[in-house]
mmCIF file of C-alpha atoms in Angstrom:
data_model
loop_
_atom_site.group_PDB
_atom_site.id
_atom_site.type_symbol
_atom_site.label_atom_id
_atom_site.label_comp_id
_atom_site.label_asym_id
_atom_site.label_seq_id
_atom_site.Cartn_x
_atom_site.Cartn_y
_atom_site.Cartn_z
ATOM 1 C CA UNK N 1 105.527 129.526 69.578
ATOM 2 C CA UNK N 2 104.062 128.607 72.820
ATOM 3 C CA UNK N 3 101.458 130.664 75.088
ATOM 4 C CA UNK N 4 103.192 129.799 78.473
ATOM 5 C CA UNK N 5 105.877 132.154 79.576
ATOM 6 C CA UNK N 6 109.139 130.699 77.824
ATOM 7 C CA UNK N 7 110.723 131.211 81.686
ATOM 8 C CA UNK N 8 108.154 128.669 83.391
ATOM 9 C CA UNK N 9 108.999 125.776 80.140
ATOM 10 C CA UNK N 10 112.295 126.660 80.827
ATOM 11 C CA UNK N 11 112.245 125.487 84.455
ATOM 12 C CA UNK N 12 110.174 122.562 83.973
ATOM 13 C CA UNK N 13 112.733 121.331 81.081
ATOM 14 C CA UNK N 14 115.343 121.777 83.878
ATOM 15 C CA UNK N 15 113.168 119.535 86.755
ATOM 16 C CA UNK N 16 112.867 117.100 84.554
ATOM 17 C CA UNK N 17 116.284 117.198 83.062
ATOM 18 C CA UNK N 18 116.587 116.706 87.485
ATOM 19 C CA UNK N 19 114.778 113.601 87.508
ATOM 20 C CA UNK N 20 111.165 115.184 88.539
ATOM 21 C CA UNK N 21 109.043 113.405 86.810
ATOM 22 C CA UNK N 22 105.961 115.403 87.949
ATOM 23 C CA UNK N 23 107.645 118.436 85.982
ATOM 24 C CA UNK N 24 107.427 116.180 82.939
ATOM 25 C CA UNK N 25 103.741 115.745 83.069
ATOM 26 C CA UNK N 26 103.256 119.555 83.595
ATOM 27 C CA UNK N 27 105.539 120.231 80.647
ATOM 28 C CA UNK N 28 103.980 117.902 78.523
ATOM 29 C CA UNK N 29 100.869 119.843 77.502
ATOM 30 C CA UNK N 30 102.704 123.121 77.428
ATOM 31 C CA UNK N 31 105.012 121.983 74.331
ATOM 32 C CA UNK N 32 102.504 119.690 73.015
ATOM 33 C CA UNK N 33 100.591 122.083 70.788
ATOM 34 C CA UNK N 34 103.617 123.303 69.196
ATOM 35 C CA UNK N 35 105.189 120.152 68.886
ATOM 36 C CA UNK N 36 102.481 119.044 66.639
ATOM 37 C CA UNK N 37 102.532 122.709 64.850
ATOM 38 C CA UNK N 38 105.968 121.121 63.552
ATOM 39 C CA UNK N 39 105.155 117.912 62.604
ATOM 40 C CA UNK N 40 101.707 119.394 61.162
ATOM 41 C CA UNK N 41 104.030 121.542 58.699
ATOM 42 C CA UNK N 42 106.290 118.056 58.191
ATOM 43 C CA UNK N 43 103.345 116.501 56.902
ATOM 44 C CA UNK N 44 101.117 119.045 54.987
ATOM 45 C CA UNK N 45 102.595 118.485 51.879
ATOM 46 C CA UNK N 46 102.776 114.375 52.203
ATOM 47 C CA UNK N 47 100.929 112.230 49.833
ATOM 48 C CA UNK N 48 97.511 111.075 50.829
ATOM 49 C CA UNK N 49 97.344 108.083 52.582
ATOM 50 C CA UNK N 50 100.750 108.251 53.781
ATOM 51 C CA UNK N 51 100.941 105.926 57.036
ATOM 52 C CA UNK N 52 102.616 108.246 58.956
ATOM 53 C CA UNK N 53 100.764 111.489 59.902
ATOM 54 C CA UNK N 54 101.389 114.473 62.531
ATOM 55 C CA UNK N 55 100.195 113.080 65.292
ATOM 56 C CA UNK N 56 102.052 109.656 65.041
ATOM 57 C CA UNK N 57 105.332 112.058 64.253
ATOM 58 C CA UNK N 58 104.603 114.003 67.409
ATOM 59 C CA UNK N 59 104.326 110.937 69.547
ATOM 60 C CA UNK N 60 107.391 109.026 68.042
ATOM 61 C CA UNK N 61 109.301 111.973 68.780
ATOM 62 C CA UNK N 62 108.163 112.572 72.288
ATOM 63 C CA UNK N 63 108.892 109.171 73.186
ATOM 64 C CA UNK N 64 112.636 109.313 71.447
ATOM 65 C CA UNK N 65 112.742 113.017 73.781
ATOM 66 C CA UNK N 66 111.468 111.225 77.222
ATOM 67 C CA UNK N 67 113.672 108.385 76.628
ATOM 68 C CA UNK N 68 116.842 110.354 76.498
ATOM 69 C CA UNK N 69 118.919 110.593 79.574
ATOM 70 C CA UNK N 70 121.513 113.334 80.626
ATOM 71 C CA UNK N 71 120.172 115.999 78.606
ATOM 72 C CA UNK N 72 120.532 119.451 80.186
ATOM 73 C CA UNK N 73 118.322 121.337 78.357
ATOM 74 C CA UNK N 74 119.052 125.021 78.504
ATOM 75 C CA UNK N 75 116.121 126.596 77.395
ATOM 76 C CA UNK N 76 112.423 126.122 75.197
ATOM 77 C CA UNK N 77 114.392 127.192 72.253
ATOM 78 C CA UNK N 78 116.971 124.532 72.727
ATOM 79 C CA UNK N 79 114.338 121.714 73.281
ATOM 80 C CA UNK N 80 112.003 122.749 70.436
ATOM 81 C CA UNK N 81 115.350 122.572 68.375
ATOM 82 C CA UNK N 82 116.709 118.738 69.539
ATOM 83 C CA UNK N 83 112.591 117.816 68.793
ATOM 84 C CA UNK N 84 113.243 119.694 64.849
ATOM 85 C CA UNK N 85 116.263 117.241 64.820
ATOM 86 C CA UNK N 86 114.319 114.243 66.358
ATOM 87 C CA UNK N 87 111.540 115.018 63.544
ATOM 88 C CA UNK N 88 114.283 114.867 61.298
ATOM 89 C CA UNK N 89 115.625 111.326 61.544
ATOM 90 C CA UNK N 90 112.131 110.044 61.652
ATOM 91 C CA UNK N 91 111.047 111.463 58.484
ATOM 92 C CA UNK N 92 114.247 110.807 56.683
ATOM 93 C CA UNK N 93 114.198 107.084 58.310
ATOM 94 C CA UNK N 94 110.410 106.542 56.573
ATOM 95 C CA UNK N 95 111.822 107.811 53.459
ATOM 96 C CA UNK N 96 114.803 105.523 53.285
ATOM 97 C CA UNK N 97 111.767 102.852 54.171
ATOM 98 C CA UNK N 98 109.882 103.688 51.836
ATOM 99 C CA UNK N 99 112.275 102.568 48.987
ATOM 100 C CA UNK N 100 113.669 105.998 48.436
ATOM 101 C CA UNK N 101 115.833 106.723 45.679
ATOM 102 C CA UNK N 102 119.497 106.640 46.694
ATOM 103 C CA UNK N 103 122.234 108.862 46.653
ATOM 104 C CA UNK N 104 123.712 108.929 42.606
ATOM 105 C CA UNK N 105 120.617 108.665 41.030
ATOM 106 C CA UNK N 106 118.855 111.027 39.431
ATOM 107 C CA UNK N 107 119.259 114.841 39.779
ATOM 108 C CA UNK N 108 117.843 115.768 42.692
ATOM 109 C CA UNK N 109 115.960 119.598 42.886
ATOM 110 C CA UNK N 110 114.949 120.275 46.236
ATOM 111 C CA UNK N 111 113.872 123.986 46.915
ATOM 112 C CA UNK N 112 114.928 125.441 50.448
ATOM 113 C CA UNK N 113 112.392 128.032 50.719
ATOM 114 C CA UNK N 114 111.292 129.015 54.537
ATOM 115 C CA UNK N 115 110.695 125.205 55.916
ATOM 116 C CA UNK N 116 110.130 121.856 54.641
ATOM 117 C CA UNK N 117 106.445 122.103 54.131
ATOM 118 C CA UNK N 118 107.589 122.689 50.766
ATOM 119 C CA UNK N 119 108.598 120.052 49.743
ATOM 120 C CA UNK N 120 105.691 117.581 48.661
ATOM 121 C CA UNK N 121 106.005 113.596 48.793
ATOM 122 C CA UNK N 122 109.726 113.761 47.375
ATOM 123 C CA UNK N 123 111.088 111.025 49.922
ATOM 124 C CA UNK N 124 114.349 110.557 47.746
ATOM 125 C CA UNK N 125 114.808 114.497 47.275
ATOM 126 C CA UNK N 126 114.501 114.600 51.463
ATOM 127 C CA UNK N 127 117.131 111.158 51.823
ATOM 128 C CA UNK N 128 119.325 113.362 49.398
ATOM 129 C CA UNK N 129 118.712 116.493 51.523
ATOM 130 C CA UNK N 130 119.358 114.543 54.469
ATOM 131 C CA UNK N 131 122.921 113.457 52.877
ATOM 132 C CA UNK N 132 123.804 116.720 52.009
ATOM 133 C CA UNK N 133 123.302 118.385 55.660
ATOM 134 C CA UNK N 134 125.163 115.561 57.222
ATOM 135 C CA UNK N 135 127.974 116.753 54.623
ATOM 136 C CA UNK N 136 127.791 120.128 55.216
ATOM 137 C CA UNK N 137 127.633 119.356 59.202
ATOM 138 C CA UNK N 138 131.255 117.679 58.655
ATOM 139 C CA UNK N 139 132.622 121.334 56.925
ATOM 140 C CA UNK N 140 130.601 123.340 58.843
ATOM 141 C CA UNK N 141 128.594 122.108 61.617
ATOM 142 C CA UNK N 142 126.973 125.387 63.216
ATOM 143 C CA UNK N 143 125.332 126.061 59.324
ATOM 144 C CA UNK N 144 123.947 122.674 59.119
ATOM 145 C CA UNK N 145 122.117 123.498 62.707
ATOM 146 C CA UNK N 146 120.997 126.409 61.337
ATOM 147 C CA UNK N 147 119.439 124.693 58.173
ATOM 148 C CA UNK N 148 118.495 122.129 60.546
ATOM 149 C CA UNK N 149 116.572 124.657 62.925
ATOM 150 C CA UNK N 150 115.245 127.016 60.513
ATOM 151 C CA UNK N 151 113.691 123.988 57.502
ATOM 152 C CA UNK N 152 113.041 121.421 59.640
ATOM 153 C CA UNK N 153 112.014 122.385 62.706
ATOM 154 C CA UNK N 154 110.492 125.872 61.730
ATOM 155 C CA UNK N 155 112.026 127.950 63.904
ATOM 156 C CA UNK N 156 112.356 132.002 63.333
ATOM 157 C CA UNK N 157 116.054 133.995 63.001
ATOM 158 C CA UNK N 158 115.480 134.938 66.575
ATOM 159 C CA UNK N 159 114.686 131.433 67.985
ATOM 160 C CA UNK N 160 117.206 130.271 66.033
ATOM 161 C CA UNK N 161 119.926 132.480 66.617
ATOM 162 C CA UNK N 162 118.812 132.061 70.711
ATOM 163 C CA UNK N 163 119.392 128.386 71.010
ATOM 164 C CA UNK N 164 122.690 128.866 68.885
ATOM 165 C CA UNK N 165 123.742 132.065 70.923
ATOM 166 C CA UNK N 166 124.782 133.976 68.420
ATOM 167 C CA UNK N 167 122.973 137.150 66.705
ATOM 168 C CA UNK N 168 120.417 137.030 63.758
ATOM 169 C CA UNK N 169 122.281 138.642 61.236
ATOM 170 C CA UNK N 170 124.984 135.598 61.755
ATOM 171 C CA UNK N 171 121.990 133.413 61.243
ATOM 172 C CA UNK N 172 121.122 134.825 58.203
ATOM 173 C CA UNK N 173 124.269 134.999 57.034
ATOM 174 C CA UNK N 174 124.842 131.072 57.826
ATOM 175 C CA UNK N 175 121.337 130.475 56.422
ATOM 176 C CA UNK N 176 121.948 131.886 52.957
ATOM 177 C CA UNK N 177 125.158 130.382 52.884
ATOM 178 C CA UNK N 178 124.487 126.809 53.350
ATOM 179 C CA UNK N 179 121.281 127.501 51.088
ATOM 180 C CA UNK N 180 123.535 127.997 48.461
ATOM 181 C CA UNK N 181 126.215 125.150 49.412
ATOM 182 C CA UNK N 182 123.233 122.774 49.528
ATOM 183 C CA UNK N 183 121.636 123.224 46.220
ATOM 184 C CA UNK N 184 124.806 123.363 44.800
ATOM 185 C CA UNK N 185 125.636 119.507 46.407
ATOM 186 C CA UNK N 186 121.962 118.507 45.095
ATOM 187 C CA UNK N 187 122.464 119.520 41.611
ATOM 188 C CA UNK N 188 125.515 117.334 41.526
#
């Protein structure tokens, strides 16, 4: 993911997490690059045109990150996954503006291959996926993270099953689960 030794991010998350603010401005270029890896695979498969493009994702989301207090953020993995979710609720907030269908409409297909950059401009299919996670978060909530981590915010087995602390086979196992549970609740 990143270039810089996962052990020096690591400490800097936890200064700033501190209150220094210096170790904010020296984290800020480490976790910039991939930060905009993410929202670059967000957006790839957007319509043209759309007003909202990687760049304005990754700064929306970095704001919405500095602006949170009390986080004790344990490790890189753990704040590249709360950014995935941050990248989330933007995304599914300009779909919902941009007149998205709503839940009970139409059938909704939404493939969950590897990560969203699948998905092409289909803002009601992503307000439907949305509603479906959130579901599946109420039955099960460690699945949904994994969905969470693993489609939206791109993250490998391994990172995923770090920042979750469990092993990669249970991440697999949760993945293909809630793959299935989650097409099942869009084909309703």
């Amino acid at each position: 993911m990143n270039p810089d030794p996962p052990s020096e991010v690591t400490g800097l998350l936890k200064a700033w997490a501190g209150g220094d603010r210096t170790a904010l401005d020296r984290l800020t270029p480490m976790v910039y690059a991939e930060l905009r890896r993410m929202a670059g695979r967000y957006m790839a498969r957007e319509r043209p045109g759309n007003s909202l493009q990687a760049t304005a994702l990754v700064n929306e989301a970095f704001l919405r990150l500095v602006e949170v207090d009390n986080v004790r953020w344990q490790d890189r993995a753990h704040f590249f996954a709360v950014s995935a979710q941050m990248m989330r609720r933007i995304l599914v907030d300009a779909a919902r503006a941009r007149g998205s269908e709503k839940r009970g409409g139409a059938v909704v297909r939404v493939d969950l291959n590897e990560s969203v950059d699948a998905i092409p401009d289909r803002g009601g299919e992503l307000v439907a996926l949305d509603e479906a996670l959130d579901a599946l978060a109420q039955l099960d909530p460690r699945k949904a993270k994994v969905v969470e981590m693993r489609f939206f915010g791109g993250l490998s087995v391994e990172e995923t099953a770090e920042v979750l602390k469990i092993s990669s086979q249970s991440v697999m196992r949760d993945w293909k689960l809630a793959r299935a549970w989650l097409m099942r609740e869009l084909a309703r």
